Coordinates of C-alpha atoms in Angstrom, one line a residue:
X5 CA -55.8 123.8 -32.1
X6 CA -53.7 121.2 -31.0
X7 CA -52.1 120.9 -34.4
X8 CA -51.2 124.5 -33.9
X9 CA -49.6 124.1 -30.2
X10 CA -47.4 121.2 -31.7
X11 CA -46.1 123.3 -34.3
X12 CA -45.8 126.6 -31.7
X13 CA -43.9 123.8 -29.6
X14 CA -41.9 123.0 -32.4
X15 CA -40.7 126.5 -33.1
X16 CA -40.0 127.6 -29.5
X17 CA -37.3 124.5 -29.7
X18 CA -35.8 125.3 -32.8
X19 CA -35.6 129.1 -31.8
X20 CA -33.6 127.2 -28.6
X21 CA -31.3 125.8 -30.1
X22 CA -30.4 128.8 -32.6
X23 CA -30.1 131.0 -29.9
X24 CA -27.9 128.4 -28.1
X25 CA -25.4 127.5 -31.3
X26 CA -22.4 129.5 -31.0
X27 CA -18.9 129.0 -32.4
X28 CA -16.4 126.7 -30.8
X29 CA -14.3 127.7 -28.3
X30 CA -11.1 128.8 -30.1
X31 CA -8.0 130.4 -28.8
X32 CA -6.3 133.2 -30.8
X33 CA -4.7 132.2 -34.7
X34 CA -1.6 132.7 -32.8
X35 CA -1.9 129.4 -31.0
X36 CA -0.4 126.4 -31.9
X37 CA -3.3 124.7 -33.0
X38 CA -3.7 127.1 -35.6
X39 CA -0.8 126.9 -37.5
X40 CA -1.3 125.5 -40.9
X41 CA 1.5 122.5 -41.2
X42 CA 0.9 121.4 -44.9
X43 CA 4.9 122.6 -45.5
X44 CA 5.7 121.8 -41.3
X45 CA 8.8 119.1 -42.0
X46 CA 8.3 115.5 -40.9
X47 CA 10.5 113.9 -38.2
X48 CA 13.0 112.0 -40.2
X49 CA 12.1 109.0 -38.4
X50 CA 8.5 109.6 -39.1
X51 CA 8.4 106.3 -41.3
X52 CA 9.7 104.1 -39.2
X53 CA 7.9 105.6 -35.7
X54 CA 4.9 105.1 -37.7
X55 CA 5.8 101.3 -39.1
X56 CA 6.3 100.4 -35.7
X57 CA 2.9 101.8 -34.6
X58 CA 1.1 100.1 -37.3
X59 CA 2.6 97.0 -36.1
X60 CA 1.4 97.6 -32.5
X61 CA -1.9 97.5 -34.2
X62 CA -2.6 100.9 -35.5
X63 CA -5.6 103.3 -34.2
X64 CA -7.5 102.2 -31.0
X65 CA -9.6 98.8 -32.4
X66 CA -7.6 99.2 -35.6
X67 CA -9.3 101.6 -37.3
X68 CA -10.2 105.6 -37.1
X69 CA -13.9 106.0 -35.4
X70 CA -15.3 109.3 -33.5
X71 CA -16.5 109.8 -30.3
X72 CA -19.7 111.5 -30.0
X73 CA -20.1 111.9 -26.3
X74 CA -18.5 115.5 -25.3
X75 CA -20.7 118.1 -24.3
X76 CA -19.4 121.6 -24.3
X77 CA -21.9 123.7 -22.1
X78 CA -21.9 127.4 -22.3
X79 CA -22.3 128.7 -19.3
X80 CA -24.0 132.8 -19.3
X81 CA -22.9 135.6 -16.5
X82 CA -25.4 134.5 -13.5
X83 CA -24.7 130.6 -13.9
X84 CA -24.8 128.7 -10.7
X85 CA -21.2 127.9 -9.1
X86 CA -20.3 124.6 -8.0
X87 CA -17.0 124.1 -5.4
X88 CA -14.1 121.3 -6.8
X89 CA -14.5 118.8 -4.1
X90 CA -11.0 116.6 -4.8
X91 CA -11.6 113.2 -6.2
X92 CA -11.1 110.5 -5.3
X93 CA -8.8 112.1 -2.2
X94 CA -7.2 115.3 -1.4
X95 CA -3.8 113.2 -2.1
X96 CA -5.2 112.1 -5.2
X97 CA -5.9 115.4 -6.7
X98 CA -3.8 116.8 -9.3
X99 CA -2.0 119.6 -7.3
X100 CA -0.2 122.0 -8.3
X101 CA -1.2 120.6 -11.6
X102 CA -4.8 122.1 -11.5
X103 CA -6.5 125.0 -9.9
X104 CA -6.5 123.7 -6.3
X105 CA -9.7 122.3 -4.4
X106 CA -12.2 124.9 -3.5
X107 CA -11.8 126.9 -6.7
X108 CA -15.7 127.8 -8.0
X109 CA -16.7 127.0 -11.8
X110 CA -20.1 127.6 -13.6
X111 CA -22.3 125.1 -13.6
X112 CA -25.3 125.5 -16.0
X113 CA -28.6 123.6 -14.6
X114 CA -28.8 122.0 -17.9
X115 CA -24.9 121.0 -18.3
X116 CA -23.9 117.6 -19.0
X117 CA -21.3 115.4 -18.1
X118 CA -19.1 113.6 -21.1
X119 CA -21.7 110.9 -22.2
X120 CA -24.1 111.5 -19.9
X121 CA -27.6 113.7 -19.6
X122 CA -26.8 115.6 -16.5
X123 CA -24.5 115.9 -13.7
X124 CA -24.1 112.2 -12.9
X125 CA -21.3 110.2 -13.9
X126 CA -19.5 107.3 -12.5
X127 CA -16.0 109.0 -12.1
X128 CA -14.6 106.0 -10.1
X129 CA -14.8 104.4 -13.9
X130 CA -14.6 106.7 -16.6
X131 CA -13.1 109.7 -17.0
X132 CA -16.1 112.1 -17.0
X133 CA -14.4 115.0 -18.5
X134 CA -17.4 118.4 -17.8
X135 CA -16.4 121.1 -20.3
X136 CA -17.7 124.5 -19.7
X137 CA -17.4 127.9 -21.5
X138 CA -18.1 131.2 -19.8
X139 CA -17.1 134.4 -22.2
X140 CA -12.9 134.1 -22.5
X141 CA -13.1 131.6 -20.1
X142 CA -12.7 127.8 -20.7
X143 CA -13.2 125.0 -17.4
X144 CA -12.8 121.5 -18.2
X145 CA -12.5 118.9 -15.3
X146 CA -12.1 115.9 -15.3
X147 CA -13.8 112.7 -13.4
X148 CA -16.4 114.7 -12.6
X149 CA -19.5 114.4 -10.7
X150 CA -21.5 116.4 -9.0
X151 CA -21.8 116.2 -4.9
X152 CA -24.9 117.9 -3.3
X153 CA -25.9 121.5 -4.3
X154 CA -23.0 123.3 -4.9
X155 CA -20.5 120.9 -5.3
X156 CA -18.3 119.1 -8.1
X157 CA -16.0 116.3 -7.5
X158 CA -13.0 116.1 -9.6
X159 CA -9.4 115.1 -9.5
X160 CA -8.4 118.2 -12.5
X161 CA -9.9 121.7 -13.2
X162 CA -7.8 123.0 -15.4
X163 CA -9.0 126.6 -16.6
X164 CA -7.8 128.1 -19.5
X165 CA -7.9 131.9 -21.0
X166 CA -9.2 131.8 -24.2
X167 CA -7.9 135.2 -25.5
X168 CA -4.2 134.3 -24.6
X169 CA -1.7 132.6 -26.3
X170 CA 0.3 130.3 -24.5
X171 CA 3.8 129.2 -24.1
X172 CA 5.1 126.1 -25.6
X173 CA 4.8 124.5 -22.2
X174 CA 1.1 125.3 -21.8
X175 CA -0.1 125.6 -18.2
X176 CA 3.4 124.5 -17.3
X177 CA 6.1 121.9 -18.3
X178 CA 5.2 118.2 -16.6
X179 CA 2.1 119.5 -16.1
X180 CA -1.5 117.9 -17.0
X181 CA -4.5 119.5 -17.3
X182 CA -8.1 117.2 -18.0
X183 CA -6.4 115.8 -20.6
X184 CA -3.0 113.6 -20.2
X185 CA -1.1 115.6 -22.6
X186 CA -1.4 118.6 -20.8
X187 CA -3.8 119.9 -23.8
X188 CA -6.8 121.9 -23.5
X189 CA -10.0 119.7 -24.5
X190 CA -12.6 121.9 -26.4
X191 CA -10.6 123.7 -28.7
X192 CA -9.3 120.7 -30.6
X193 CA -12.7 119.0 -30.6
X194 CA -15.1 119.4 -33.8
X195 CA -18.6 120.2 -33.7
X196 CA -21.4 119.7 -36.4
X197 CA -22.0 124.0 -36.3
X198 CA -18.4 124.4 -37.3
X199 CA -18.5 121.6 -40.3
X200 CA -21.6 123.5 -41.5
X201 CA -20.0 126.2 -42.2
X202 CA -16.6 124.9 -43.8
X203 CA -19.2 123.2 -46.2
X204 CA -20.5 126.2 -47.3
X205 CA -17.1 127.6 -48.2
X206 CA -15.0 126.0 -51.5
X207 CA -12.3 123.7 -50.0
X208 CA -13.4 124.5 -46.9
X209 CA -11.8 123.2 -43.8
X210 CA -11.9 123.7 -39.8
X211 CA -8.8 125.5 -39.2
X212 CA -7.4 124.3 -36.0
X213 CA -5.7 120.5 -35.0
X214 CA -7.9 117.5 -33.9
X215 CA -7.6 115.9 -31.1
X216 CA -6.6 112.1 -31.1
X217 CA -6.2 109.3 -28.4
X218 CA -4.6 105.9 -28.3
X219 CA -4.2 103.2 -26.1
X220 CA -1.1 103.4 -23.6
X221 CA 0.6 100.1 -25.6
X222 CA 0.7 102.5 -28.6
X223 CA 2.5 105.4 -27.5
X224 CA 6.0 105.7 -26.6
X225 CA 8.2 105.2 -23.8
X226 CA 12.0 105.1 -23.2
X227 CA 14.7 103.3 -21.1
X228 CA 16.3 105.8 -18.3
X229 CA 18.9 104.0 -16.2
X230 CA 17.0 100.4 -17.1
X231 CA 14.0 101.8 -15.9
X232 CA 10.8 102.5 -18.8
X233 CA 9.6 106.3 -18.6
X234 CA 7.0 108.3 -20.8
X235 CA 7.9 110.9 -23.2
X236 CA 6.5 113.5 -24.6
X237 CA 7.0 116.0 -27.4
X238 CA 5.6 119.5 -28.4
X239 CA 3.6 120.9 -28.0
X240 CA 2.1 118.6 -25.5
X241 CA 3.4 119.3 -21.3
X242 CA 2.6 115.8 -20.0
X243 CA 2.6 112.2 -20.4
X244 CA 0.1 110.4 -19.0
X245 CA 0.7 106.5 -18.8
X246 CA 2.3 105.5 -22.1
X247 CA 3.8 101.4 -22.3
X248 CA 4.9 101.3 -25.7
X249 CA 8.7 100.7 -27.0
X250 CA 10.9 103.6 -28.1
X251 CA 9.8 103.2 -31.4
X252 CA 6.6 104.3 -32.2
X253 CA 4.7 107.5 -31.6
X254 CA 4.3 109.9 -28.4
X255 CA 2.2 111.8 -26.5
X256 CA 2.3 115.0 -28.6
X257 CA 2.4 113.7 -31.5
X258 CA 1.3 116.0 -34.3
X259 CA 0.4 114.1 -37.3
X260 CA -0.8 114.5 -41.1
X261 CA -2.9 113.0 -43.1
X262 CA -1.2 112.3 -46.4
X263 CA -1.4 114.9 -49.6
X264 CA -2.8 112.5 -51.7
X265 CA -5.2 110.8 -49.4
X266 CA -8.6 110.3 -52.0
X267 CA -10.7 112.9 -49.8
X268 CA -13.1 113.8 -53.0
X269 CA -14.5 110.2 -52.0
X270 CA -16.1 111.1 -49.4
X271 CA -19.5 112.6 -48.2
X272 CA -18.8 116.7 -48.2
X273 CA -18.7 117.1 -44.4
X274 CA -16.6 114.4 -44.4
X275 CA -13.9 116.2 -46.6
X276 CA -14.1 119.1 -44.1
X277 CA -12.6 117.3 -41.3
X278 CA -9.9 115.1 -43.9
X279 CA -8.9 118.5 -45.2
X280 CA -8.3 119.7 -41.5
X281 CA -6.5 116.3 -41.3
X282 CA -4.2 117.5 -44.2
X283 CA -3.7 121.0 -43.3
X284 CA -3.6 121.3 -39.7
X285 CA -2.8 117.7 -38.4
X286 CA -4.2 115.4 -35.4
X287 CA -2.5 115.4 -32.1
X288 CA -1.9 112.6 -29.7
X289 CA -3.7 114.4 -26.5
X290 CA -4.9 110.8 -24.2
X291 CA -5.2 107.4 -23.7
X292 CA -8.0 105.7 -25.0
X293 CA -9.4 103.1 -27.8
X294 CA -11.9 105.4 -29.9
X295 CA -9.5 107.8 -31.9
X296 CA -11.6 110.8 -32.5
X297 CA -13.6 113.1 -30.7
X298 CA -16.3 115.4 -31.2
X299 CA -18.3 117.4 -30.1
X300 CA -21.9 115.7 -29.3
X301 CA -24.9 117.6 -30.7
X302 CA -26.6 118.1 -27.7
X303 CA -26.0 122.0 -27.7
X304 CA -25.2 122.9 -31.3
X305 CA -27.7 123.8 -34.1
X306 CA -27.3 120.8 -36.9
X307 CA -26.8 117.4 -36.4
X308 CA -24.4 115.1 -37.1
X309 CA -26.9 113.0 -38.9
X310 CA -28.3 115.8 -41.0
X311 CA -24.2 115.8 -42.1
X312 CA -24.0 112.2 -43.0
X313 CA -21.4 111.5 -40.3
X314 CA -21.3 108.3 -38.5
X315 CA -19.1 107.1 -36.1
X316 CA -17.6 104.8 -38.7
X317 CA -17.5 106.7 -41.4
X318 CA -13.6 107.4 -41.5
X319 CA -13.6 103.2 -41.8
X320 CA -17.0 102.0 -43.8
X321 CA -17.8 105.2 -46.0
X322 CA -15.7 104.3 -48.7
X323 CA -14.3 100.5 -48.1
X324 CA -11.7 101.0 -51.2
X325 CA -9.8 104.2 -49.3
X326 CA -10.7 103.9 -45.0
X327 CA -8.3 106.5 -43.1
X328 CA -5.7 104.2 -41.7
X329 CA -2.2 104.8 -39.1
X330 CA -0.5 104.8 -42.0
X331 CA -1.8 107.4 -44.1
X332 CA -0.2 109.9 -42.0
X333 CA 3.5 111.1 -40.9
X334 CA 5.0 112.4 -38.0
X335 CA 5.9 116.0 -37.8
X336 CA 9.2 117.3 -36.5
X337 CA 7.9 118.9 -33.4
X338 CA 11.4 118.9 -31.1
X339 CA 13.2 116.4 -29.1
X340 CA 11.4 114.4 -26.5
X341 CA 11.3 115.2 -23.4
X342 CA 11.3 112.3 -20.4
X343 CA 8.5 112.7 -17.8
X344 CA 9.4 113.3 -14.3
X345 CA 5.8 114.0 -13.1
X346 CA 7.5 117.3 -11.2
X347 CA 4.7 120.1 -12.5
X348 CA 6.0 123.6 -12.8
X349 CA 3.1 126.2 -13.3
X350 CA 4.1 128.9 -15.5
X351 CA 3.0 132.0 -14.6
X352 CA -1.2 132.9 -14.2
X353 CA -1.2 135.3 -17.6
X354 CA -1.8 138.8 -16.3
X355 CA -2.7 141.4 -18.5
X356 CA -0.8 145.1 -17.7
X357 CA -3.1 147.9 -16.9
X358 CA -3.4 151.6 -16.6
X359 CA -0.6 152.3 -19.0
X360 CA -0.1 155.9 -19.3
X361 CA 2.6 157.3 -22.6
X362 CA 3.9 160.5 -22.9
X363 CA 6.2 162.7 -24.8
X364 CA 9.1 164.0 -23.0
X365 CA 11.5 166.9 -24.0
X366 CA 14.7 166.3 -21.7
X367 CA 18.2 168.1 -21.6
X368 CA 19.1 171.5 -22.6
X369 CA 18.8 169.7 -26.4
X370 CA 15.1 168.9 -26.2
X371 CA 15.8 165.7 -27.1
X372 CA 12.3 163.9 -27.4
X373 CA 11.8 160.5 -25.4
X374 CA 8.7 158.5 -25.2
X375 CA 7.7 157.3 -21.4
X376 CA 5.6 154.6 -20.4
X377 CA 4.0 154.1 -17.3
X378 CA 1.6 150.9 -15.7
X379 CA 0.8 148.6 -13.3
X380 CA 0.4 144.4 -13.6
X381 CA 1.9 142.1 -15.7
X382 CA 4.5 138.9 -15.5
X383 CA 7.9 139.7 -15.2
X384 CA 8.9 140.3 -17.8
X385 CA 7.6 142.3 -21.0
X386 CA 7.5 143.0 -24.5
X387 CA 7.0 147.0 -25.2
X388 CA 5.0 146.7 -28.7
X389 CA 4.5 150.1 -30.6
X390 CA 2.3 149.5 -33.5
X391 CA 3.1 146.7 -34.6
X392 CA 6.8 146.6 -33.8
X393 CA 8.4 144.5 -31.0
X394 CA 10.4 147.5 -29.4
X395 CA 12.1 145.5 -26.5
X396 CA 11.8 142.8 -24.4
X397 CA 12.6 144.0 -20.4
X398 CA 12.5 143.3 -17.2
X399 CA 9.2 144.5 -15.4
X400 CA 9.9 147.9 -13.9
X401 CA 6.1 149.3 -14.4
X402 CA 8.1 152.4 -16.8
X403 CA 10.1 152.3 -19.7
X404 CA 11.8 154.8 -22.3
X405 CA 11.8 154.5 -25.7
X406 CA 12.8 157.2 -28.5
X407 CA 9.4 158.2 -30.1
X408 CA 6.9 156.6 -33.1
X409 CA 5.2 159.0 -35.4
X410 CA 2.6 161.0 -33.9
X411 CA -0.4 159.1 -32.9
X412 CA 1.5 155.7 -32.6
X413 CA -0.1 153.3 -30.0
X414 CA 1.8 151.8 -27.7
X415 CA 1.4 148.2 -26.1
X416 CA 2.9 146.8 -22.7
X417 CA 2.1 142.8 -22.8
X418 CA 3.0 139.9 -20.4
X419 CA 6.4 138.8 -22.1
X420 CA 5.7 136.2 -25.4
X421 CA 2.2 136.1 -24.6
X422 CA -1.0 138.2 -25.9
X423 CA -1.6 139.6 -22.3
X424 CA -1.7 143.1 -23.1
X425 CA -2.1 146.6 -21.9
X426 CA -5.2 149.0 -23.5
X427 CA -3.2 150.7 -26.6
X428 CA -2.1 154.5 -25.2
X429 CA -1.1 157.1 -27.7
X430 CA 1.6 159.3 -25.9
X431 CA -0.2 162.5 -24.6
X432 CA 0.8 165.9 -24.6
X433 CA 4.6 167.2 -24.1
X434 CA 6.2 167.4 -21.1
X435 CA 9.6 169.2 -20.2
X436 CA 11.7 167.9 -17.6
X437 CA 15.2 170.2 -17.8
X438 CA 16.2 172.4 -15.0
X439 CA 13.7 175.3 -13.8
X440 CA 14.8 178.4 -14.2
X441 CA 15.7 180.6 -11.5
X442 CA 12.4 182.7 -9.8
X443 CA 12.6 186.2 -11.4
X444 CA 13.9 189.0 -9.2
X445 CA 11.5 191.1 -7.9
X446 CA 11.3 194.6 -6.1
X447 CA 10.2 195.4 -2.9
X448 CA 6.6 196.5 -2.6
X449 CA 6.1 195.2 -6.3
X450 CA 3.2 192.7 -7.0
X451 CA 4.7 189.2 -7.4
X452 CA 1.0 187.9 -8.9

């Protein structure tokens, strides 16, 4: 009997942690961090940028290990809230950088803090980053900890829309978010779920970037009137505290692995992420000594043991060939840009609503005009019909348009962003032309 209730034990957990493996929070394929750069061109001072970072000493303790100590909690409709308390201080907090103190996230009774089992975390020393994911909706804070019942301390929330695609500023140009580049956290982590399934596919890889960090001395700065300030490139929105010379890489930094790095020596799941490496790039998101990060497999369904991946796998797997700074290059990603520290939020993404299309026959010609009608949006949008870009307009809430093919659906989004309207086929004719004068009628006769 009691070899029975172990093994009734034992299924209840596994069934746990099926139900609880999902796929990893992902914006749209439209996002930058899905854009395949195997043909992307390099900076053309990719060689020496990256000669002078290998001379500063290269990946944090000089070679390429993983981080296994993010949690990314997934948070159902009814999860608790907890209040951002601002840490340390109210003039410490990150404003108008993050969503201002009192906002409410979900808070999962069984969340965990980055490297920690639970809610507690010494945010006066670390940096305590609690990532949470509620349907299109992805919270990450940072120096977290929680305060009381209902409360969270943190000096970031930065809350992102996982069904949008943003600008090339992100939240907002010289803005930060939990992490120093401005980035968003969980999408450009990698979880054991996810290299799973690459395995299973033939040259299979993650499809997205992967975060990377470095320490401060390694990341680039430049001299403004005699005076060293950070930089940053695309598609990061931030600097945090870079120190290093002109030289060598910056924040932003979107980097490949080399064509003809030998990946077929390593273990399979291994491949996976050296294949991401090659095909989607690493990007310099924070400061820090351990280069990688993933997800921990605290939530997901396999294990990064059962995978064969170690923290040091990238450096001890295969001695002959370790991942080193300079197998990779430097992509071109655009001119850096000097930090000034002076956040401007770009607009919250707001989806248009209640559009309303219809078929108009105007003039004495019956000239046919398609009209649009809704309510919401930024100000500005893009008028899609099908999948044509019709026009790109000031917000008015109406536009007119000469008409599609019958049955065309039309589209009113938040302008260069996937914000959109529900689709709306135009409805039924209209006529808008002069009325006609009342018919005459006789005295006495019936006017029905």
């Amino acid at each position: 009997m009691a070899c029975c209730r172990r093994l009734f034990a034992a299924l209840v957990l596994l069934l746990a942690a099926a139900a609880q493996a999902e796929p990893p929070p992902r914006f749209p394929p439209g996002a930058v961090w899905h854009q395949d750069i195997r043909d992307a061109p390099l900076h053309p001072d990719s060689a020496a940028m990256v000669a002078t970072w290998v001379g500063l000493g290269g990946f944090g303790y000089g070679r390429m290990q993983i981080d296994f100590s993010f949690h990314v909690v997934r948070a159902g409709d009814d999860a608790p809230l907890r209040t951002i308390l601002a840490y340390p201080s109210a003039g410490s907090y990150y404003s108008p950088d993050c969503e201002a103190p009192g906002t409410a996230m979900p808070v999962p009774a069984d969340a965990a803090i980055e490297g920690q089992a639970g809610l507690a975390c010494d945010n006066a020393n670390g940096d305590c980053h609690l990532l949470v994911v509620q349907g299109s909706r992805l919270y990450e804070a940072y120096r977290a900890n929680a305060s009381g019942t209902g409360g969270l301390q943190a000096q970031c929330l930065a809350v992102w829309r996982l069904d949008r695609t943003y600008p090339a500023s992100n939240r907002g140009e010289h803005c930060t978010s939990a992490d120093a580049a401005g980035f968003p956290i969980a999408p450009l982590l990698f979880n054991a779920d996810e290299v799973h399934a690459a395995m299973q596919q033939a040259d299979g890889d993650l499809g997205h970037a992967i975060r990377f960090i470095l320490p401060n001395a390694r990341m680039a700065t430049t001299l403004v009137g005699g005076v060293r300030r950070p930089v940053y490139v695309r598609p990061a929105s931030h600097a945090g505290g870079p120190s290093g010379p002109e030289g060598t890489i910056p924040y932003g930094a979107r980097l490949r692995l080399r064509a003809d790095f030998p990946v077929g020596l390593y273990p399979p799941a291994a491949q996976v992420i050296l294949r991401t490496m090659q095909r989607y790039g690493i990007v310099l998101s924070d400061g820090g000594n351990i280069a990688l990060t993933a997800e921990s497999d605290r939530y997901t369904e396999h294990t990064w043991a059962s995978l064969g991946i170690t923290s040091r796998v990238f450096d001890q797997a295969v001695p002959a060939a370790p991942v080193r700074a300079q197998d990779f290059a430097v992509l071109d990603t655009g001119p850096r840009i000097v930090e000034t520290y002076d956040c401007v939020r770009n607009p919250e993404l707001v989806d248009p609503y209640g559009l309303v299309a219809r078929t108009l026959r105007v003039g004495s010609g019956r000239r046919e005009l398609t009209s649009l009608a809704w309510q919401g949006g930024a100000e500005r949008v893009d008028i899609h019909a099908g999948t044509e870009l019709v026009a790109m307009v000031d917000n008015t809430g109406a536009f007119t348009a000469k008409p599609r093919p019958r049955g065309t659906p039309w589209r009113v989004c938040s302008a260069g962003t996937s914000a959109c309207s529900e689709a709306a086929a135009p409805m039924s004719d209209r006529y808008l032309h002069a009325p006609k004068a009342p018919r005459k009628t006789l005295p006495g006769r019936n006017q029905d």
